[in-house]
Tab-separated table of C-alpha atoms in Angstrom:
chain	number	residue	atom	x	y	z
A	1	UNK	CA	51.992	-34.124	-24.568
A	2	UNK	CA	51.782	-33.383	-20.830
A	3	UNK	CA	49.755	-30.236	-19.927
A	4	UNK	CA	51.642	-27.558	-18.058
A	5	UNK	CA	50.513	-27.234	-14.413
A	6	UNK	CA	49.890	-23.690	-13.095
A	7	UNK	CA	52.775	-22.467	-11.014
A	8	UNK	CA	52.642	-20.343	-7.886
A	9	UNK	CA	53.742	-17.419	-10.004
A	10	UNK	CA	50.648	-17.859	-12.212
A	11	UNK	CA	48.109	-18.344	-9.354
A	12	UNK	CA	49.114	-15.515	-7.034
A	13	UNK	CA	48.232	-12.646	-9.436
A	14	UNK	CA	44.775	-14.153	-9.972
A	15	UNK	CA	44.180	-14.509	-6.230
A	16	UNK	CA	45.356	-10.991	-5.619
A	17	UNK	CA	43.042	-9.718	-8.377
A	18	UNK	CA	40.092	-11.578	-6.873
A	19	UNK	CA	40.807	-10.200	-3.407
A	20	UNK	CA	41.152	-6.691	-4.831
A	21	UNK	CA	37.797	-7.051	-6.612
A	22	UNK	CA	36.093	-8.231	-3.411
A	23	UNK	CA	37.527	-5.344	-1.430
A	24	UNK	CA	36.396	-2.817	-4.049
A	25	UNK	CA	32.960	-4.420	-4.244
A	26	UNK	CA	32.595	-4.383	-0.454
A	27	UNK	CA	33.716	-0.754	-0.319
A	28	UNK	CA	31.191	0.258	-2.989
A	29	UNK	CA	28.384	-1.579	-1.141
A	30	UNK	CA	29.417	0.034	2.142
A	31	UNK	CA	29.515	3.513	0.622
A	32	UNK	CA	26.144	2.994	-1.100
A	33	UNK	CA	24.556	1.679	2.112
A	34	UNK	CA	26.029	4.567	4.085
A	35	UNK	CA	24.700	7.078	1.576
A	36	UNK	CA	21.227	5.511	1.601
A	37	UNK	CA	21.263	5.367	5.400
A	38	UNK	CA	22.245	9.017	5.778
A	39	UNK	CA	19.591	10.148	3.275
A	40	UNK	CA	16.881	8.047	4.934
A	41	UNK	CA	17.760	9.234	8.440
A	42	UNK	CA	17.833	12.887	7.365
A	43	UNK	CA	14.420	12.385	5.731
A	44	UNK	CA	13.142	10.730	8.910
A	45	UNK	CA	14.079	13.808	10.934
A	46	UNK	CA	12.095	15.792	8.372
A	47	UNK	CA	9.116	13.541	9.134
A	48	UNK	CA	9.130	14.757	12.729
A	49	UNK	CA	8.440	18.400	11.885
A	50	UNK	CA	5.072	19.573	13.206
A	51	UNK	CA	4.063	21.139	9.902
A	52	UNK	CA	4.457	17.790	8.135
A	53	UNK	CA	2.378	15.646	10.495
A	54	UNK	CA	-0.852	15.749	8.477
A	55	UNK	CA	1.034	14.430	5.448
A	56	UNK	CA	3.051	11.877	7.417
A	57	UNK	CA	0.096	10.449	9.324
A	58	UNK	CA	-2.589	10.586	6.609
A	59	UNK	CA	-0.602	9.042	3.742
A	60	UNK	CA	-2.046	5.661	2.799
A	61	UNK	CA	1.219	3.689	2.578
A	62	UNK	CA	4.049	2.666	4.925
A	63	UNK	CA	2.254	3.408	8.181
A	64	UNK	CA	2.860	-0.045	9.643
A	65	UNK	CA	6.595	0.528	9.516
A	66	UNK	CA	7.076	4.095	10.637
A	67	UNK	CA	4.101	4.937	12.881
A	68	UNK	CA	5.248	2.912	15.937
A	69	UNK	CA	8.612	4.705	15.770
A	70	UNK	CA	7.102	8.144	15.185
A	71	UNK	CA	4.678	7.613	18.065
A	72	UNK	CA	7.554	7.203	20.517
A	73	UNK	CA	9.228	10.349	19.181
A	74	UNK	CA	6.090	12.526	19.239
A	75	UNK	CA	4.706	11.211	22.560
A	76	UNK	CA	1.113	12.421	22.036
A	77	UNK	CA	-1.653	13.038	24.567
A	78	UNK	CA	-4.250	11.303	22.379
A	79	UNK	CA	-3.840	8.459	19.889
A	80	UNK	CA	-6.241	6.981	17.326
A	81	UNK	CA	-6.145	3.247	16.498
A	82	UNK	CA	-7.834	1.326	13.700
A	83	UNK	CA	-7.919	0.846	9.946
A	84	UNK	CA	-8.156	3.400	7.132
A	85	UNK	CA	-11.639	4.566	8.171
A	86	UNK	CA	-9.925	6.042	11.242
A	87	UNK	CA	-6.742	7.083	9.430
A	88	UNK	CA	-8.610	9.329	6.976
A	89	UNK	CA	-10.864	10.893	9.606
A	90	UNK	CA	-8.422	12.382	12.111
A	91	UNK	CA	-6.016	15.060	10.909
A	92	UNK	CA	-3.505	15.774	13.717
A	93	UNK	CA	-2.785	19.291	12.450
A	94	UNK	CA	-6.493	20.170	12.314
A	95	UNK	CA	-7.032	18.844	15.858
A	96	UNK	CA	-4.073	20.821	17.196
A	97	UNK	CA	-5.191	23.983	15.411
A	98	UNK	CA	-8.872	23.695	16.399
A	99	UNK	CA	-8.613	22.276	19.911
A	100	UNK	CA	-4.996	22.631	21.020
A	101	UNK	CA	-4.584	18.889	21.646
A	102	UNK	CA	-1.630	16.759	20.576
A	103	UNK	CA	-3.101	13.832	18.652
A	104	UNK	CA	-1.304	11.006	16.855
A	105	UNK	CA	-3.124	9.046	14.154
A	106	UNK	CA	-1.851	5.464	14.586
A	107	UNK	CA	-4.439	3.947	12.214
A	108	UNK	CA	-3.150	2.175	9.086
A	109	UNK	CA	-4.605	1.155	5.753
A	110	UNK	CA	-6.367	-2.205	6.036
A	111	UNK	CA	-5.407	-2.461	9.704
A	112	UNK	CA	-6.422	-5.764	11.274
A	113	UNK	CA	-7.625	-6.415	14.817
A	114	UNK	CA	-4.318	-8.056	15.767
A	115	UNK	CA	-2.197	-5.261	14.310
A	116	UNK	CA	-4.310	-2.644	16.059
A	117	UNK	CA	-3.962	-4.231	19.485
A	118	UNK	CA	-0.209	-4.717	18.960
A	119	UNK	CA	0.165	-1.019	18.133
A	120	UNK	CA	-1.741	-0.394	21.356
A	121	UNK	CA	0.710	-2.634	23.246
A	122	UNK	CA	3.641	-0.655	21.893
A	123	UNK	CA	2.031	2.590	23.066
A	124	UNK	CA	1.735	1.606	26.717
A	125	UNK	CA	5.144	2.945	27.759
A	126	UNK	CA	4.256	6.515	26.745
A	127	UNK	CA	3.636	8.422	30.003
A	128	UNK	CA	2.129	11.346	28.070
A	129	UNK	CA	-0.736	9.288	26.628
A	130	UNK	CA	-4.060	10.261	28.208
A	131	UNK	CA	-6.706	8.972	25.782
A	132	UNK	CA	-6.846	6.095	23.275
A	133	UNK	CA	-9.527	6.433	20.567
A	134	UNK	CA	-10.351	2.972	19.183
A	135	UNK	CA	-12.289	2.412	15.970
A	136	UNK	CA	-14.665	-0.479	16.725
A	137	UNK	CA	-15.293	-1.245	13.043
A	138	UNK	CA	-11.743	-2.625	12.878
A	139	UNK	CA	-12.701	-5.367	15.348
A	140	UNK	CA	-16.281	-6.119	14.249
A	141	UNK	CA	-16.163	-5.989	10.435
A	142	UNK	CA	-13.351	-8.246	9.254
A	143	UNK	CA	-13.431	-11.341	11.416
A	144	UNK	CA	-11.978	-13.586	8.677
A	145	UNK	CA	-9.030	-11.473	7.516
A	146	UNK	CA	-5.433	-12.519	8.112
A	147	UNK	CA	-3.883	-11.458	11.417
A	148	UNK	CA	-1.513	-9.003	9.776
A	149	UNK	CA	-0.739	-7.451	6.425
A	150	UNK	CA	2.446	-7.037	4.388
A	151	UNK	CA	4.874	-4.650	6.052
A	152	UNK	CA	3.851	-5.358	9.642
A	153	UNK	CA	7.005	-5.963	11.711
A	154	UNK	CA	6.573	-6.786	15.387
A	155	UNK	CA	10.312	-6.501	16.034
A	156	UNK	CA	10.069	-2.693	15.901
A	157	UNK	CA	7.342	-2.557	18.577
A	158	UNK	CA	8.348	-1.710	22.143
A	159	UNK	CA	6.645	-4.778	23.604
A	160	UNK	CA	6.191	-8.330	22.339
A	161	UNK	CA	2.840	-10.116	22.073
A	162	UNK	CA	2.934	-10.908	25.820
A	163	UNK	CA	3.723	-7.279	26.680
A	164	UNK	CA	7.319	-8.020	27.557
A	165	UNK	CA	10.079	-5.640	26.408
A	166	UNK	CA	11.209	-6.391	22.861
A	167	UNK	CA	14.909	-7.239	22.796
A	168	UNK	CA	17.130	-5.195	20.479
A	169	UNK	CA	14.199	-2.979	19.433
A	170	UNK	CA	16.534	0.000	19.110
A	171	UNK	CA	18.791	-1.795	16.640
A	172	UNK	CA	15.840	-3.110	14.654
A	173	UNK	CA	14.388	0.384	14.380
A	174	UNK	CA	17.713	1.900	13.371
A	175	UNK	CA	18.102	-0.681	10.600
A	176	UNK	CA	14.516	-0.234	9.430
A	177	UNK	CA	14.759	3.546	9.308
A	178	UNK	CA	18.137	3.614	7.584
A	179	UNK	CA	18.471	0.685	5.218
A	180	UNK	CA	15.126	-0.850	4.274
A	181	UNK	CA	13.270	-0.334	1.028
A	182	UNK	CA	10.147	0.777	2.851
A	183	UNK	CA	12.053	3.696	4.375
A	184	UNK	CA	13.074	4.900	0.923
A	185	UNK	CA	9.509	4.453	-0.353
A	186	UNK	CA	8.019	6.349	2.590
A	187	UNK	CA	10.491	9.179	2.181
A	188	UNK	CA	9.817	9.516	-1.548
A	189	UNK	CA	6.055	9.613	-0.972
A	190	UNK	CA	6.430	12.162	1.810
A	191	UNK	CA	8.731	14.440	-0.188
A	192	UNK	CA	6.398	14.282	-3.199
A	193	UNK	CA	3.455	15.390	-1.078
A	194	UNK	CA	5.484	18.134	0.614
A	195	UNK	CA	6.599	19.494	-2.747
A	196	UNK	CA	2.992	19.568	-3.947
A	197	UNK	CA	1.875	21.369	-0.787
A	198	UNK	CA	4.667	23.924	-0.986
A	199	UNK	CA	3.841	24.548	-4.642
A	200	UNK	CA	0.345	25.636	-3.629
A	201	UNK	CA	-1.635	22.464	-4.387
A	202	UNK	CA	-4.902	21.940	-2.519
A	203	UNK	CA	-4.959	19.310	0.189
A	204	UNK	CA	-7.172	17.084	-1.931
A	205	UNK	CA	-4.408	16.985	-4.571
A	206	UNK	CA	-1.708	15.569	-2.297
A	207	UNK	CA	-3.777	13.860	0.432
A	208	UNK	CA	-6.428	11.310	-0.524
A	209	UNK	CA	-8.171	11.845	2.819
A	210	UNK	CA	-9.334	15.278	1.628
A	211	UNK	CA	-10.800	14.186	-1.713
A	212	UNK	CA	-14.558	14.702	-2.109
A	213	UNK	CA	-17.122	12.208	-3.357
A	214	UNK	CA	-19.628	13.080	-6.073
A	215	UNK	CA	-22.697	11.509	-4.470
A	216	UNK	CA	-24.869	12.105	-7.541
A	217	UNK	CA	-23.119	9.180	-9.237
A	218	UNK	CA	-25.488	6.888	-7.325
A	219	UNK	CA	-28.522	9.130	-7.430
A	220	UNK	CA	-30.813	6.143	-7.937
A	221	UNK	CA	-29.701	4.722	-4.588
A	222	UNK	CA	-30.066	8.128	-2.927
A	223	UNK	CA	-33.597	8.490	-4.272
A	224	UNK	CA	-34.613	5.068	-2.948
A	225	UNK	CA	-33.203	5.844	0.500
A	226	UNK	CA	-35.009	9.188	0.621
A	227	UNK	CA	-38.301	7.597	-0.351
A	228	UNK	CA	-37.859	4.789	2.147
A	229	UNK	CA	-37.143	7.076	5.097
A	230	UNK	CA	-38.962	10.325	4.427
A	231	UNK	CA	-41.675	10.127	1.769
A	232	UNK	CA	-45.274	9.015	2.449
A	233	UNK	CA	-45.669	5.304	1.924
A	234	UNK	CA	-41.936	4.706	2.056
A	235	UNK	CA	-41.731	3.643	5.683
A	236	UNK	CA	-42.043	-0.081	5.075
A	237	UNK	CA	-40.189	-1.718	7.936
A	238	UNK	CA	-37.539	-4.275	6.993
A	239	UNK	CA	-36.018	-4.386	10.468
A	240	UNK	CA	-37.636	-5.963	13.489
A	241	UNK	CA	-34.700	-6.057	15.872
A	242	UNK	CA	-34.431	-9.812	15.343
A	243	UNK	CA	-31.335	-11.048	17.170
A	244	UNK	CA	-30.570	-13.501	14.366
A	245	UNK	CA	-29.311	-10.576	12.289
A	246	UNK	CA	-26.039	-10.621	14.222
A	247	UNK	CA	-24.477	-13.529	16.063
A	248	UNK	CA	-20.852	-12.452	16.345
A	249	UNK	CA	-18.561	-12.125	19.351
A	250	UNK	CA	-19.460	-9.097	21.477
A	251	UNK	CA	-16.014	-9.265	23.107
A	252	UNK	CA	-13.349	-9.851	20.412
A	253	UNK	CA	-10.178	-11.095	22.171
A	254	UNK	CA	-7.898	-8.479	20.604
A	255	UNK	CA	-10.199	-5.623	21.619
A	256	UNK	CA	-10.574	-7.069	25.115
A	257	UNK	CA	-6.786	-7.308	25.491
A	258	UNK	CA	-6.229	-3.810	24.111
A	259	UNK	CA	-8.718	-2.153	26.457
A	260	UNK	CA	-7.257	-4.010	29.451
A	261	UNK	CA	-3.806	-2.691	28.580
A	262	UNK	CA	-4.918	0.931	28.482
A	263	UNK	CA	-7.049	0.548	31.619
A	264	UNK	CA	-4.072	-0.861	33.539
A	265	UNK	CA	-2.065	2.285	32.722
A	266	UNK	CA	-4.873	4.714	33.574
A	267	UNK	CA	-5.381	5.706	29.928
A	268	UNK	CA	-8.966	6.667	29.053
A	269	UNK	CA	-10.538	4.722	26.183
A	270	UNK	CA	-13.039	6.125	23.688
A	271	UNK	CA	-14.490	3.440	21.424
A	272	UNK	CA	-16.643	4.408	18.456
A	273	UNK	CA	-18.443	3.189	15.357
A	274	UNK	CA	-17.616	5.112	12.167
A	275	UNK	CA	-20.415	7.171	10.577
A	276	UNK	CA	-20.577	5.218	7.309
A	277	UNK	CA	-22.709	6.755	4.585
A	278	UNK	CA	-26.240	5.376	4.723
A	279	UNK	CA	-26.035	3.959	1.183
A	280	UNK	CA	-22.935	1.874	1.961
A	281	UNK	CA	-24.667	-0.281	4.550
A	282	UNK	CA	-28.070	0.102	2.895
A	283	UNK	CA	-29.051	1.575	6.259
A	284	UNK	CA	-28.519	-1.675	8.163
A	285	UNK	CA	-28.834	-0.383	11.750
A	286	UNK	CA	-27.031	-3.330	13.422
A	287	UNK	CA	-28.800	-2.441	16.668
A	288	UNK	CA	-28.419	-5.886	18.199
A	289	UNK	CA	-24.652	-5.800	17.682
A	290	UNK	CA	-24.348	-2.310	19.147
A	291	UNK	CA	-26.361	-3.279	22.214
A	292	UNK	CA	-24.139	-6.346	22.688
A	293	UNK	CA	-21.056	-4.104	22.481
A	294	UNK	CA	-22.681	-1.809	25.047
A	295	UNK	CA	-22.916	-4.724	27.496
A	296	UNK	CA	-19.299	-5.705	26.878
A	297	UNK	CA	-17.997	-2.160	27.465
A	298	UNK	CA	-20.124	-1.732	30.591
A	299	UNK	CA	-18.455	-4.818	31.998
A	300	UNK	CA	-14.998	-3.521	31.057
A	301	UNK	CA	-15.745	-0.169	32.733
A	302	UNK	CA	-16.506	-1.913	36.008
A	303	UNK	CA	-12.894	-3.127	36.287
A	304	UNK	CA	-11.087	-0.276	34.478
A	305	UNK	CA	-8.803	2.177	36.267
A	306	UNK	CA	-9.723	4.851	33.709
A	307	UNK	CA	-12.828	6.101	31.922
A	308	UNK	CA	-14.342	4.285	28.947
A	309	UNK	CA	-16.549	6.096	26.448
A	310	UNK	CA	-18.692	4.451	23.764
A	311	UNK	CA	-19.901	6.563	20.836
A	312	UNK	CA	-22.114	5.441	17.979
A	313	UNK	CA	-22.090	7.779	14.972
A	314	UNK	CA	-23.259	5.127	12.495
A	315	UNK	CA	-26.991	5.706	12.028
A	316	UNK	CA	-29.134	8.018	9.849
A	317	UNK	CA	-28.110	11.566	10.759
A	318	UNK	CA	-27.126	14.778	8.982
A	319	UNK	CA	-23.663	13.403	8.167
A	320	UNK	CA	-24.522	9.886	7.011
A	321	UNK	CA	-27.481	11.178	4.976
A	322	UNK	CA	-25.246	13.503	2.952
A	323	UNK	CA	-26.641	13.614	-0.593
A	324	UNK	CA	-29.826	11.707	0.265
A	325	UNK	CA	-32.109	14.705	0.814
A	326	UNK	CA	-30.578	16.833	-1.962
A	327	UNK	CA	-27.927	16.236	-4.668
A	328	UNK	CA	-24.300	16.724	-3.592
A	329	UNK	CA	-21.499	16.779	-6.163
A	330	UNK	CA	-18.629	17.518	-3.752
A	331	UNK	CA	-19.298	15.925	-0.372
A	332	UNK	CA	-18.140	17.750	2.730
A	333	UNK	CA	-18.028	14.480	4.645
A	334	UNK	CA	-16.944	11.597	2.383
A	335	UNK	CA	-14.175	10.565	0.027
A	336	UNK	CA	-14.986	8.906	-3.316
A	337	UNK	CA	-14.286	5.475	-1.764
A	338	UNK	CA	-16.725	6.163	1.077
A	339	UNK	CA	-14.154	6.841	3.793
A	340	UNK	CA	-14.979	9.753	6.103
A	341	UNK	CA	-12.990	12.940	5.470
A	342	UNK	CA	-11.193	14.865	8.256
A	343	UNK	CA	-14.255	17.125	8.496
A	344	UNK	CA	-16.066	14.131	9.999
A	345	UNK	CA	-13.154	13.440	12.336
A	346	UNK	CA	-13.372	17.013	13.617
A	347	UNK	CA	-17.070	16.550	14.392
A	348	UNK	CA	-16.453	13.220	16.126
A	349	UNK	CA	-13.570	14.657	18.154
A	350	UNK	CA	-15.768	17.526	19.369
A	351	UNK	CA	-18.506	15.101	20.395
A	352	UNK	CA	-16.111	12.730	22.142
A	353	UNK	CA	-14.543	15.460	24.273
A	354	UNK	CA	-17.614	17.646	24.816
A	355	UNK	CA	-16.151	20.563	22.837
A	356	UNK	CA	-17.708	23.167	20.592
A	357	UNK	CA	-18.304	21.971	17.037
A	358	UNK	CA	-16.144	23.647	14.372
A	359	UNK	CA	-17.413	26.959	13.006
A	360	UNK	CA	-19.997	26.495	10.281
A	361	UNK	CA	-21.270	23.130	11.550
A	362	UNK	CA	-24.913	22.729	10.391
A	363	UNK	CA	-27.627	22.860	13.032
A	364	UNK	CA	-28.777	19.354	12.102
A	365	UNK	CA	-25.362	17.968	13.106
A	366	UNK	CA	-25.340	19.902	16.376
A	367	UNK	CA	-28.791	18.564	17.228
A	368	UNK	CA	-27.907	14.895	16.806
A	369	UNK	CA	-24.507	13.394	16.056
A	370	UNK	CA	-23.441	10.647	18.429
A	371	UNK	CA	-23.618	10.372	22.200
A	372	UNK	CA	-21.642	8.628	24.952
A	373	UNK	CA	-23.789	5.544	25.391
A	374	UNK	CA	-22.075	4.477	28.631
A	375	UNK	CA	-23.310	7.729	30.216
A	376	UNK	CA	-26.755	7.735	28.613
A	377	UNK	CA	-29.691	6.876	30.938
A	378	UNK	CA	-31.438	4.837	28.213
A	379	UNK	CA	-28.651	3.747	25.865
A	380	UNK	CA	-30.528	0.711	24.536
A	381	UNK	CA	-33.557	2.872	23.724
A	382	UNK	CA	-31.324	5.446	22.012
A	383	UNK	CA	-29.778	2.751	19.807
A	384	UNK	CA	-33.155	1.293	18.860
A	385	UNK	CA	-34.671	4.704	18.089
A	386	UNK	CA	-31.822	5.479	15.681
A	387	UNK	CA	-32.113	2.052	14.110
A	388	UNK	CA	-35.811	2.673	13.464
A	389	UNK	CA	-34.889	5.653	11.286
A	390	UNK	CA	-33.935	3.190	8.584
A	391	UNK	CA	-37.629	2.386	8.291
A	392	UNK	CA	-38.756	6.005	8.328
A	393	UNK	CA	-39.814	5.971	11.992
A	394	UNK	CA	-38.263	9.141	13.460
A	395	UNK	CA	-40.501	9.249	16.512
A	396	UNK	CA	-38.997	10.542	19.720
A	397	UNK	CA	-36.618	12.926	17.952
A	398	UNK	CA	-38.883	15.982	17.958
A	399	UNK	CA	-39.612	18.213	15.018
A	400	UNK	CA	-36.458	20.340	15.418
A	401	UNK	CA	-34.146	17.770	13.832
A	402	UNK	CA	-36.409	17.112	10.866
A	403	UNK	CA	-36.782	20.851	10.318
A	404	UNK	CA	-32.987	21.241	10.424
A	405	UNK	CA	-32.747	18.504	7.796
A	406	UNK	CA	-35.365	20.300	5.674
A	407	UNK	CA	-37.684	17.310	5.821
A	408	UNK	CA	-41.321	18.344	5.214
């Protein structure tokens, strides 16, 4: 028996049905995409509100994707670059409230040297930018990490890796802000934090940067550090300034490139080492490295069309010794993971710009917390004196600081 072949009358209804299905499917996708895009763009405008900037800029996720775009919208006077040690330290709302300066925190979680210098590249077309604060730890701690992390997209930066204008950057940003999954994720995280804030939650509840460490959890370490530095018989030197302790590159290429970019635009640069808690580095002073960096930055200053500052906060002082001299269950200066809290950023900002410390700052901090080493008459000696504190040798500091620290 011969099978009946489909006729045109049979095929046409099926083709019409298939076309109708495709049109309906396309319409549904278009409507869904349009709805998502509108919601994401409305939420992005919400991100730009001044009263939301602490939440937007201090949240731990999504910064790689939205911070370059937000930077161009906000057009700050001062910008901070680096990894999460910098991100947690500088609260833009606190800086504006305390000092009246418009700061943008461009640091991102796990930021690499390459990412940091590329964010710097993208900032160069902002005529309002006066000062770039660069976290040196980002360039000197993680030499072996990958060049960039998940979520980093160079197509949304204003300039390419050779500092040439990025083609179609406007379209790429529009797509990223409206239709990508990261935009939805960022908006959900932002709205969750805003709801918590508006419901009366403390900052520590909706911003990790404001959480406080219980330093008594490692009281054994604190006791050993106190004995080593302050108690009789504890000053056994384990540091001789031997240059073999550090043999890295004093002029990392990404840092070199980044500073050159800012210098060429007349943007002042302030480079600094983070005040890590003494227990985290086991009070490794890294004096040789810091002196090598001093030489590198002196050389950069000689050819820079703007001012360069170099601040070292990472040595035994009233901040980094928090919990060493007496038990502290809720640190004023550190998060549970060891990152500095915005209270530390406020102190660093005051020191960097020669401003009054915030009200209530302890005398021990006022007496000794960082200095501009490029302006210091004996910067090398200053670095070595602070390094010697790790061995209990506090000579040259005078009795006032030890009294302020309540050291017998």
